Amino acid sequence: MKRVISAVATVATLFAASPVAAAEHMILILEDAYFPQVTYLERGDTVRFVNASGTAHNIIAKNNSWELGPIPVDGEVTLLIDDGVQKTFYDTASEGEDGVFLVEGKMSYSDAPLN
């Protein structure tokens, strides 16, 4: 079942032995890409999608479990990340004739590579 996310989620605070603030990450929506293409995060973080393109965008999870949009030009939507959130996403307008999405972004719990 598709869950449409239209409200802005608030930044969550996690409590363990001592309080730890969740991080907020920003993903720019460009006309033909997401920047960064891969966002490295931890459970409880939030991701703010900011539309820096010239058109409205709809973003959909790989498994269709969530959808954001339409996100207007210069608009933004925030998504709270937990274990149930599909971490591969696409621009719905980038679907090719073969059904493959041409614009893909990812979120990962892995450590960011050290280049």
Tab-separated table of N, CA, C and O in Angstrom:
chain	number	residue	atom	x	y	z
A	1	MET	N	0.836	-1.166	0.000
A	1	MET	CA	0.000	0.000	0.000
A	1	MET	C	0.885	1.235	0.000
A	1	MET	O	1.840	1.329	0.754
A	2	LYS	N	0.604	2.160	-0.857
A	2	LYS	CA	1.400	3.375	-0.996
A	2	LYS	C	1.043	4.350	0.109
A	2	LYS	O	-0.098	4.615	0.383
A	3	ARG	N	2.064	4.867	0.761
A	3	ARG	CA	1.857	5.851	1.820
A	3	ARG	C	2.360	7.184	1.288
A	3	ARG	O	3.530	7.350	1.008
A	4	VAL	N	1.473	8.133	1.115
A	4	VAL	CA	1.836	9.445	0.604
A	4	VAL	C	2.240	10.314	1.784
A	4	VAL	O	1.515	10.442	2.757
A	5	ILE	N	3.418	10.886	1.675
A	5	ILE	CA	3.926	11.735	2.742
A	5	ILE	C	3.868	13.169	2.260
A	5	ILE	O	4.547	13.545	1.331
A	6	SER	N	3.019	13.967	2.895
A	6	SER	CA	2.871	15.346	2.448
A	6	SER	C	3.195	16.340	3.550
A	6	SER	O	3.409	17.505	3.278
A	7	ALA	N	3.218	15.885	4.776
A	7	ALA	CA	3.504	16.800	5.887
A	7	ALA	C	4.991	16.803	6.165
A	7	ALA	O	5.690	15.848	5.893
A	8	VAL	N	5.458	17.881	6.703
A	8	VAL	CA	6.865	17.986	7.058
A	8	VAL	C	7.065	17.293	8.394
A	8	VAL	O	6.392	17.594	9.370
A	9	ALA	N	7.991	16.330	8.418
A	9	ALA	CA	8.291	15.637	9.668
A	9	ALA	C	9.242	16.485	10.497
A	9	ALA	O	10.033	17.246	9.965
A	10	THR	N	9.132	16.369	11.785
A	10	THR	CA	10.024	17.125	12.653
A	10	THR	C	11.274	16.321	12.937
A	10	THR	O	11.280	15.104	12.822
A	11	VAL	N	12.336	17.035	13.289
A	11	VAL	CA	13.589	16.368	13.610
A	11	VAL	C	13.401	15.623	14.917
A	11	VAL	O	12.923	16.170	15.899
A	12	ALA	N	13.768	14.356	14.915
A	12	ALA	CA	13.595	13.524	16.102
A	12	ALA	C	14.840	13.571	16.964
A	12	ALA	O	15.935	13.763	16.482
A	13	THR	N	14.636	13.406	18.256
A	13	THR	CA	15.749	13.309	19.189
A	13	THR	C	15.742	11.907	19.768
A	13	THR	O	14.708	11.433	20.222
A	14	LEU	N	16.871	11.245	19.741
A	14	LEU	CA	16.987	9.896	20.270
A	14	LEU	C	17.547	9.956	21.684
A	14	LEU	O	18.422	10.756	21.981
A	15	PHE	N	17.056	9.103	22.553
A	15	PHE	CA	17.552	9.068	23.916
A	15	PHE	C	18.158	7.696	24.187
A	15	PHE	O	17.486	6.697	24.116
A	16	ALA	N	19.421	7.677	24.506
A	16	ALA	CA	20.108	6.450	24.907
A	16	ALA	C	20.643	6.711	26.305
A	16	ALA	O	19.929	7.198	27.158
A	17	ALA	N	21.921	6.430	26.526
A	17	ALA	CA	22.520	6.725	27.821
A	17	ALA	C	22.559	8.234	28.040
A	17	ALA	O	22.383	8.730	29.136
A	18	SER	N	22.795	8.966	26.962
A	18	SER	CA	22.740	10.427	27.004
A	18	SER	C	22.033	10.887	25.742
A	18	SER	O	22.046	10.201	24.731
A	19	PRO	N	21.403	12.059	25.779
A	19	PRO	CA	20.658	12.518	24.606
A	19	PRO	C	21.578	12.722	23.398
A	19	PRO	O	22.669	13.251	23.515
A	20	VAL	N	21.108	12.268	22.240
A	20	VAL	CA	21.839	12.431	20.995
A	20	VAL	C	20.884	13.054	19.988
A	20	VAL	O	19.791	12.558	19.780
A	21	ALA	N	21.297	14.134	19.362
A	21	ALA	CA	20.438	14.802	18.379
A	21	ALA	C	20.565	14.103	17.031
A	21	ALA	O	21.662	13.747	16.610
A	22	ALA	N	19.447	13.892	16.388
A	22	ALA	CA	19.453	13.321	15.049
A	22	ALA	C	19.982	14.361	14.076
A	22	ALA	O	19.839	15.559	14.288
A	23	ALA	N	20.585	13.899	13.004
A	23	ALA	CA	21.144	14.800	11.997
A	23	ALA	C	20.119	15.047	10.895
A	23	ALA	O	19.239	14.221	10.649
A	24	GLU	N	20.242	16.191	10.244
A	24	GLU	CA	19.415	16.494	9.077
A	24	GLU	C	20.336	16.531	7.865
A	24	GLU	O	21.391	17.146	7.897
A	25	HIS	N	19.919	15.849	6.807
A	25	HIS	CA	20.675	15.801	5.562
A	25	HIS	C	19.849	16.478	4.476
A	25	HIS	O	18.623	16.389	4.481
A	26	MET	N	20.507	17.123	3.540
A	26	MET	CA	19.800	17.779	2.446
A	26	MET	C	20.144	17.085	1.135
A	26	MET	O	21.312	16.812	0.857
A	27	ILE	N	19.110	16.791	0.352
A	27	ILE	CA	19.284	16.258	-0.995
A	27	ILE	C	18.683	17.273	-1.952
A	27	ILE	O	17.498	17.608	-1.852
A	28	LEU	N	19.509	17.779	-2.865
A	28	LEU	CA	19.022	18.708	-3.883
A	28	LEU	C	18.393	17.918	-5.020
A	28	LEU	O	18.987	16.955	-5.516
A	29	ILE	N	17.210	18.325	-5.416
A	29	ILE	CA	16.539	17.742	-6.576
A	29	ILE	C	16.935	18.601	-7.766
A	29	ILE	O	16.555	19.771	-7.849
A	30	LEU	N	17.717	18.026	-8.664
A	30	LEU	CA	18.125	18.721	-9.881
A	30	LEU	C	17.295	18.187	-11.033
A	30	LEU	O	16.556	17.210	-10.887
A	31	GLU	N	17.400	18.786	-12.177
A	31	GLU	CA	16.575	18.362	-13.318
A	31	GLU	C	16.816	16.901	-13.690
A	31	GLU	O	15.874	16.165	-13.948
A	32	ASP	N	18.084	16.466	-13.705
A	32	ASP	CA	18.419	15.105	-14.135
A	32	ASP	C	19.219	14.320	-13.109
A	32	ASP	O	19.907	13.361	-13.457
A	33	ALA	N	19.174	14.721	-11.839
A	33	ALA	CA	19.975	14.036	-10.832
A	33	ALA	C	19.548	14.463	-9.434
A	33	ALA	O	18.812	15.433	-9.261
A	34	TYR	N	20.027	13.702	-8.450
A	34	TYR	CA	19.940	14.086	-7.051
A	34	TYR	C	21.352	14.367	-6.579
A	34	TYR	O	22.305	13.699	-6.992
A	35	PHE	N	21.510	15.370	-5.717
A	35	PHE	CA	22.837	15.663	-5.186
A	35	PHE	C	22.752	15.774	-3.681
A	35	PHE	O	22.000	16.617	-3.179
A	36	PRO	N	23.475	14.913	-2.984
A	36	PRO	CA	24.328	13.852	-3.503
A	36	PRO	C	23.486	12.679	-4.005
A	36	PRO	O	22.329	12.530	-3.622
A	37	GLN	N	24.103	11.859	-4.826
A	37	GLN	CA	23.391	10.692	-5.349
A	37	GLN	C	23.179	9.665	-4.237
A	37	GLN	O	22.169	8.977	-4.206
A	38	VAL	N	24.152	9.555	-3.325
A	38	VAL	CA	24.026	8.677	-2.165
A	38	VAL	C	24.186	9.524	-0.908
A	38	VAL	O	25.154	10.272	-0.782
A	39	THR	N	23.241	9.409	0.021
A	39	THR	CA	23.290	10.120	1.295
A	39	THR	C	23.541	9.102	2.396
A	39	THR	O	22.807	8.121	2.508
A	40	TYR	N	24.585	9.328	3.182
A	40	TYR	CA	24.948	8.414	4.273
A	40	TYR	C	24.368	8.956	5.573
A	40	TYR	O	24.621	10.099	5.934
A	41	LEU	N	23.582	8.122	6.249
A	41	LEU	CA	22.849	8.595	7.409
A	41	LEU	C	22.733	7.522	8.468
A	41	LEU	O	23.226	6.407	8.282
A	42	GLU	N	22.082	7.857	9.563
A	42	GLU	CA	21.827	6.908	10.643
A	42	GLU	C	20.332	6.899	10.942
A	42	GLU	O	19.614	7.852	10.629
A	43	ARG	N	19.878	5.827	11.563
A	43	ARG	CA	18.470	5.711	11.936
A	43	ARG	C	18.052	6.917	12.780
A	43	ARG	O	18.783	7.344	13.647
A	44	GLY	N	16.888	7.464	12.502
A	44	GLY	CA	16.387	8.617	13.239
A	44	GLY	C	16.745	9.953	12.614
A	44	GLY	O	16.229	10.981	13.022
A	45	ASP	N	17.646	9.948	11.620
A	45	ASP	CA	17.983	11.189	10.920
A	45	ASP	C	16.811	11.626	10.058
A	45	ASP	O	15.879	10.858	9.808
A	46	THR	N	16.850	12.850	9.596
A	46	THR	CA	15.864	13.327	8.634
A	46	THR	C	16.576	13.713	7.351
A	46	THR	O	17.756	14.063	7.348
A	47	VAL	N	15.841	13.621	6.257
A	47	VAL	CA	16.355	14.024	4.955
A	47	VAL	C	15.421	15.100	4.423
A	47	VAL	O	14.213	14.904	4.356
A	48	ARG	N	16.008	16.223	4.071
A	48	ARG	CA	15.247	17.336	3.507
A	48	ARG	C	15.503	17.363	2.004
A	48	ARG	O	16.616	17.568	1.555
A	49	PHE	N	14.451	17.113	1.221
A	49	PHE	CA	14.528	17.167	-0.235
A	49	PHE	C	14.202	18.601	-0.651
A	49	PHE	O	13.121	19.105	-0.334
A	50	VAL	N	15.126	19.254	-1.347
A	50	VAL	CA	14.952	20.640	-1.779
A	50	VAL	C	14.940	20.664	-3.304
A	50	VAL	O	15.900	20.230	-3.956
A	51	ASN	N	13.861	21.194	-3.879
A	51	ASN	CA	13.730	21.229	-5.335
A	51	ASN	C	14.469	22.434	-5.909
A	51	ASN	O	13.987	23.561	-5.857
A	52	ALA	N	15.657	22.168	-6.468
A	52	ALA	CA	16.473	23.211	-7.076
A	52	ALA	C	16.388	23.168	-8.601
A	52	ALA	O	17.213	23.757	-9.289
A	53	SER	N	15.392	22.470	-9.124
A	53	SER	CA	15.208	22.390	-10.582
A	53	SER	C	14.198	23.446	-11.018
A	53	SER	O	13.686	24.197	-10.206
A	54	GLY	N	13.875	23.454	-12.255
A	54	GLY	CA	12.937	24.430	-12.776
A	54	GLY	C	11.510	23.933	-12.878
A	54	GLY	O	10.638	24.646	-13.378
A	55	THR	N	11.248	22.698	-12.399
A	55	THR	CA	9.898	22.137	-12.489
A	55	THR	C	9.543	21.406	-11.198
A	55	THR	O	10.418	21.037	-10.422
A	56	ALA	N	8.257	21.173	-10.985
A	56	ALA	CA	7.816	20.393	-9.831
A	56	ALA	C	8.252	18.941	-10.000
A	56	ALA	O	8.386	18.456	-11.132
A	57	HIS	N	8.500	18.262	-8.891
A	57	HIS	CA	8.956	16.872	-8.943
A	57	HIS	C	8.167	16.006	-7.987
A	57	HIS	O	7.742	16.450	-6.925
A	58	ASN	N	7.998	14.748	-8.381
A	58	ASN	CA	7.441	13.705	-7.528
A	58	ASN	C	8.526	12.660	-7.358
A	58	ASN	O	9.146	12.236	-8.334
A	59	ILE	N	8.733	12.241	-6.122
A	59	ILE	CA	9.738	11.234	-5.822
A	59	ILE	C	9.016	10.021	-5.262
A	59	ILE	O	8.116	10.150	-4.435
A	60	ILE	N	9.425	8.829	-5.711
A	60	ILE	CA	8.783	7.604	-5.266
A	60	ILE	C	9.844	6.601	-4.813
A	60	ILE	O	10.920	6.531	-5.393
A	61	ALA	N	9.536	5.842	-3.759
A	61	ALA	CA	10.436	4.809	-3.262
A	61	ALA	C	10.471	3.638	-4.238
A	61	ALA	O	9.500	3.375	-4.951
A	62	LYS	N	11.580	2.925	-4.238
A	62	LYS	CA	11.755	1.770	-5.128
A	62	LYS	C	10.621	0.760	-4.975
A	62	LYS	O	10.152	0.214	-5.960
A	63	ASN	N	10.166	0.534	-3.754
A	63	ASN	CA	9.104	-0.450	-3.535
A	63	ASN	C	7.710	0.186	-3.457
A	63	ASN	O	6.767	-0.447	-3.008
A	64	ASN	N	7.607	1.445	-3.875
A	64	ASN	CA	6.342	2.191	-3.860
A	64	ASN	C	5.769	2.374	-2.458
A	64	ASN	O	4.579	2.646	-2.313
A	65	SER	N	6.581	2.243	-1.410
A	65	SER	CA	6.068	2.366	-0.041
A	65	SER	C	5.876	3.809	0.397
A	65	SER	O	5.148	4.069	1.351
A	66	TRP	N	6.540	4.746	-0.261
A	66	TRP	CA	6.339	6.162	0.042
A	66	TRP	C	6.513	6.991	-1.217
A	66	TRP	O	7.137	6.580	-2.169
A	67	GLU	N	5.881	8.160	-1.191
A	67	GLU	CA	5.941	9.090	-2.308
A	67	GLU	C	5.931	10.508	-1.755
A	67	GLU	O	5.206	10.798	-0.800
A	68	LEU	N	6.750	11.357	-2.310
A	68	LEU	CA	6.810	12.762	-1.926
A	68	LEU	C	6.445	13.604	-3.136
A	68	LEU	O	6.995	13.413	-4.207
A	69	GLY	N	5.553	14.531	-2.952
A	69	GLY	CA	5.270	15.428	-4.051
A	69	GLY	C	3.790	15.570	-4.320
A	69	GLY	O	2.974	14.898	-3.707
A	70	PRO	N	3.511	16.477	-5.213
A	70	PRO	CA	4.512	17.224	-5.978
A	70	PRO	C	5.253	18.245	-5.104
A	70	PRO	O	4.644	18.899	-4.262
A	71	ILE	N	6.553	18.317	-5.318
A	71	ILE	CA	7.390	19.295	-4.624
A	71	ILE	C	7.585	20.452	-5.597
A	71	ILE	O	8.189	20.283	-6.654
A	72	PRO	N	7.048	21.629	-5.285
A	72	PRO	CA	7.128	22.756	-6.228
A	72	PRO	C	8.554	23.285	-6.367
A	72	PRO	O	9.426	22.999	-5.544
A	73	VAL	N	8.780	24.080	-7.393
A	73	VAL	CA	10.069	24.744	-7.593
A	73	VAL	C	10.403	25.518	-6.324
A	73	VAL	O	9.546	26.214	-5.769
A	74	ASP	N	11.619	25.371	-5.833
A	74	ASP	CA	12.112	25.981	-4.593
A	74	ASP	C	11.409	25.457	-3.345
A	74	ASP	O	11.632	25.962	-2.248
A	75	GLY	N	10.585	24.421	-3.474
A	75	GLY	CA	9.906	23.829	-2.325
A	75	GLY	C	10.765	22.761	-1.685
A	75	GLY	O	11.793	22.340	-2.223
A	76	GLU	N	10.346	22.316	-0.512
A	76	GLU	CA	11.072	21.263	0.172
A	76	GLU	C	10.131	20.421	1.005
A	76	GLU	O	9.072	20.882	1.432
A	77	VAL	N	10.536	19.162	1.215
A	77	VAL	CA	9.789	18.212	2.028
A	77	VAL	C	10.812	17.445	2.854
A	77	VAL	O	11.883	17.098	2.368
A	78	THR	N	10.465	17.166	4.107
A	78	THR	CA	11.376	16.458	4.995
A	78	THR	C	10.822	15.070	5.300
A	78	THR	O	9.628	14.907	5.542
A	79	LEU	N	11.704	14.080	5.289
A	79	LEU	CA	11.338	12.685	5.517
A	79	LEU	C	12.141	12.151	6.700
A	79	LEU	O	13.368	12.261	6.712
A	80	LEU	N	11.459	11.588	7.703
A	80	LEU	CA	12.115	10.974	8.850
A	80	LEU	C	12.541	9.563	8.460
A	80	LEU	O	11.751	8.805	7.909
A	81	ILE	N	13.785	9.216	8.766
A	81	ILE	CA	14.327	7.925	8.346
A	81	ILE	C	14.278	6.934	9.506
A	81	ILE	O	14.756	7.212	10.600
A	82	ASP	N	13.702	5.763	9.240
A	82	ASP	CA	13.733	4.659	10.193
A	82	ASP	C	13.947	3.376	9.400
A	82	ASP	O	14.097	3.408	8.177
A	83	ASP	N	13.977	2.245	10.088
A	83	ASP	CA	14.271	0.978	9.414
A	83	ASP	C	13.254	0.612	8.346
A	83	ASP	O	13.571	-0.120	7.416
A	84	GLY	N	12.024	1.102	8.459
A	84	GLY	CA	10.987	0.753	7.491
A	84	GLY	C	10.995	1.579	6.220
A	84	GLY	O	10.254	1.296	5.293
A	85	VAL	N	11.847	2.599	6.141
A	85	VAL	CA	11.864	3.482	4.970
A	85	VAL	C	12.747	2.882	3.867
A	85	VAL	O	13.919	2.611	4.095
A	86	GLN	N	12.144	2.670	2.701
A	86	GLN	CA	12.908	2.222	1.526
A	86	GLN	C	13.919	3.311	1.188
A	86	GLN	O	13.567	4.478	1.105
A	87	LYS	N	15.157	2.938	0.965
A	87	LYS	CA	16.222	3.927	0.816
A	87	LYS	C	16.664	4.178	-0.622
A	87	LYS	O	17.584	4.951	-0.857
A	88	THR	N	16.038	3.561	-1.591
A	88	THR	CA	16.282	3.865	-2.999
A	88	THR	C	15.043	4.566	-3.523
A	88	THR	O	13.927	4.136	-3.268
A	89	PHE	N	15.252	5.665	-4.252
A	89	PHE	CA	14.115	6.464	-4.709
A	89	PHE	C	14.371	6.988	-6.108
A	89	PHE	O	15.511	7.043	-6.573
A	90	TYR	N	13.284	7.373	-6.778
A	90	TYR	CA	13.327	7.791	-8.176
A	90	TYR	C	12.495	9.037	-8.411
A	90	TYR	O	11.540	9.300	-7.690
A	91	ASP	N	12.833	9.735	-9.473
A	91	ASP	CA	12.001	10.822	-9.986
A	91	ASP	C	10.957	10.167	-10.887
A	91	ASP	O	11.306	9.516	-11.871
A	92	THR	N	9.678	10.316	-10.549
A	92	THR	CA	8.634	9.624	-11.308
A	92	THR	C	8.580	10.047	-12.773
A	92	THR	O	8.136	9.284	-13.619
A	93	ALA	N	9.058	11.263	-13.088
A	93	ALA	CA	9.043	11.735	-14.478
A	93	ALA	C	10.198	11.159	-15.292
A	93	ALA	O	10.258	11.371	-16.496
A	94	SER	N	11.097	10.402	-14.645
A	94	SER	CA	12.277	9.909	-15.364
A	94	SER	C	12.131	8.467	-15.833
A	94	SER	O	13.101	7.842	-16.227
A	95	GLU	N	10.911	7.939	-15.798
A	95	GLU	CA	10.719	6.552	-16.217
A	95	GLU	C	10.859	6.431	-17.731
A	95	GLU	O	10.197	7.127	-18.500
A	96	GLY	N	11.758	5.546	-18.160
A	96	GLY	CA	11.981	5.319	-19.587
A	96	GLY	C	10.914	4.413	-20.167
A	96	GLY	O	10.065	3.864	-19.461
A	97	GLU	N	10.970	4.226	-21.481
A	97	GLU	CA	9.987	3.388	-22.166
A	97	GLU	C	10.031	1.944	-21.688
A	97	GLU	O	9.029	1.240	-21.737
A	98	ASP	N	11.195	1.508	-21.193
A	98	ASP	CA	11.346	0.136	-20.723
A	98	ASP	C	10.951	-0.026	-19.256
A	98	ASP	O	11.103	-1.094	-18.673
A	99	GLY	N	10.439	1.038	-18.636
A	99	GLY	CA	10.017	0.981	-17.246
A	99	GLY	C	11.128	1.221	-16.240
A	99	GLY	O	10.899	1.199	-15.041
A	100	VAL	N	12.341	1.468	-16.715
A	100	VAL	CA	13.481	1.733	-15.833
A	100	VAL	C	13.557	3.231	-15.557
A	100	VAL	O	13.438	4.043	-16.472
A	101	PHE	N	13.743	3.586	-14.288
A	101	PHE	CA	13.875	4.997	-13.934
A	101	PHE	C	15.300	5.462	-14.214
A	101	PHE	O	16.267	4.791	-13.869
A	102	LEU	N	15.434	6.621	-14.855
A	102	LEU	CA	16.735	7.138	-15.258
A	102	LEU	C	17.375	8.016	-14.186
A	102	LEU	O	18.586	8.219	-14.199
A	103	VAL	N	16.582	8.564	-13.267
A	103	VAL	CA	17.109	9.419	-12.199
A	103	VAL	C	16.854	8.706	-10.872
A	103	VAL	O	15.718	8.541	-10.461
A	104	GLU	N	17.962	8.267	-10.230
A	104	GLU	CA	17.874	7.476	-9.015
A	104	GLU	C	18.724	8.098	-7.916
A	104	GLU	O	19.802	8.628	-8.188
A	105	GLY	N	18.240	8.017	-6.694
A	105	GLY	CA	19.012	8.432	-5.526
A	105	GLY	C	18.968	7.331	-4.491
A	105	GLY	O	18.095	6.456	-4.529
A	106	LYS	N	19.920	7.364	-3.565
A	106	LYS	CA	19.974	6.327	-2.527
A	106	LYS	C	20.338	6.943	-1.190
A	106	LYS	O	21.037	7.951	-1.123
A	107	MET	N	19.874	6.293	-0.136
A	107	MET	CA	20.264	6.600	1.222
A	107	MET	C	20.859	5.319	1.786
A	107	MET	O	20.404	4.230	1.452
A	108	SER	N	21.881	5.443	2.631
A	108	SER	CA	22.569	4.259	3.129
A	108	SER	C	22.957	4.428	4.587
A	108	SER	O	23.357	5.521	5.004
A	109	TYR	N	22.870	3.323	5.345
A	109	TYR	CA	23.357	3.308	6.710
A	109	TYR	C	24.862	2.993	6.763
A	109	TYR	O	25.452	2.996	7.822
A	110	SER	N	25.469	2.694	5.638
A	110	SER	CA	26.902	2.393	5.594
A	110	SER	C	27.716	3.641	5.902
A	110	SER	O	27.218	4.773	5.788
A	111	ASP	N	28.974	3.440	6.257
A	111	ASP	CA	29.883	4.567	6.450
A	111	ASP	C	30.189	5.188	5.095
A	111	ASP	O	30.346	4.478	4.094
A	112	ALA	N	30.297	6.501	5.062
A	112	ALA	CA	30.642	7.200	3.823
A	112	ALA	C	32.068	6.835	3.426
A	112	ALA	O	32.939	6.694	4.286
A	113	PRO	N	32.320	6.665	2.126
A	113	PRO	CA	33.687	6.333	1.687
A	113	PRO	C	34.632	7.512	1.946
A	113	PRO	O	34.227	8.668	1.888
A	114	LEU	N	35.852	7.193	2.239
A	114	LEU	CA	36.875	8.217	2.472
A	114	LEU	C	37.700	8.345	1.197
A	114	LEU	O	38.557	7.536	0.922
A	115	ASN	N	37.437	9.374	0.427
A	115	ASN	CA	38.163	9.548	-0.846
A	115	ASN	C	39.366	10.405	-0.624
A	115	ASN	O	39.437	11.388	-0.078
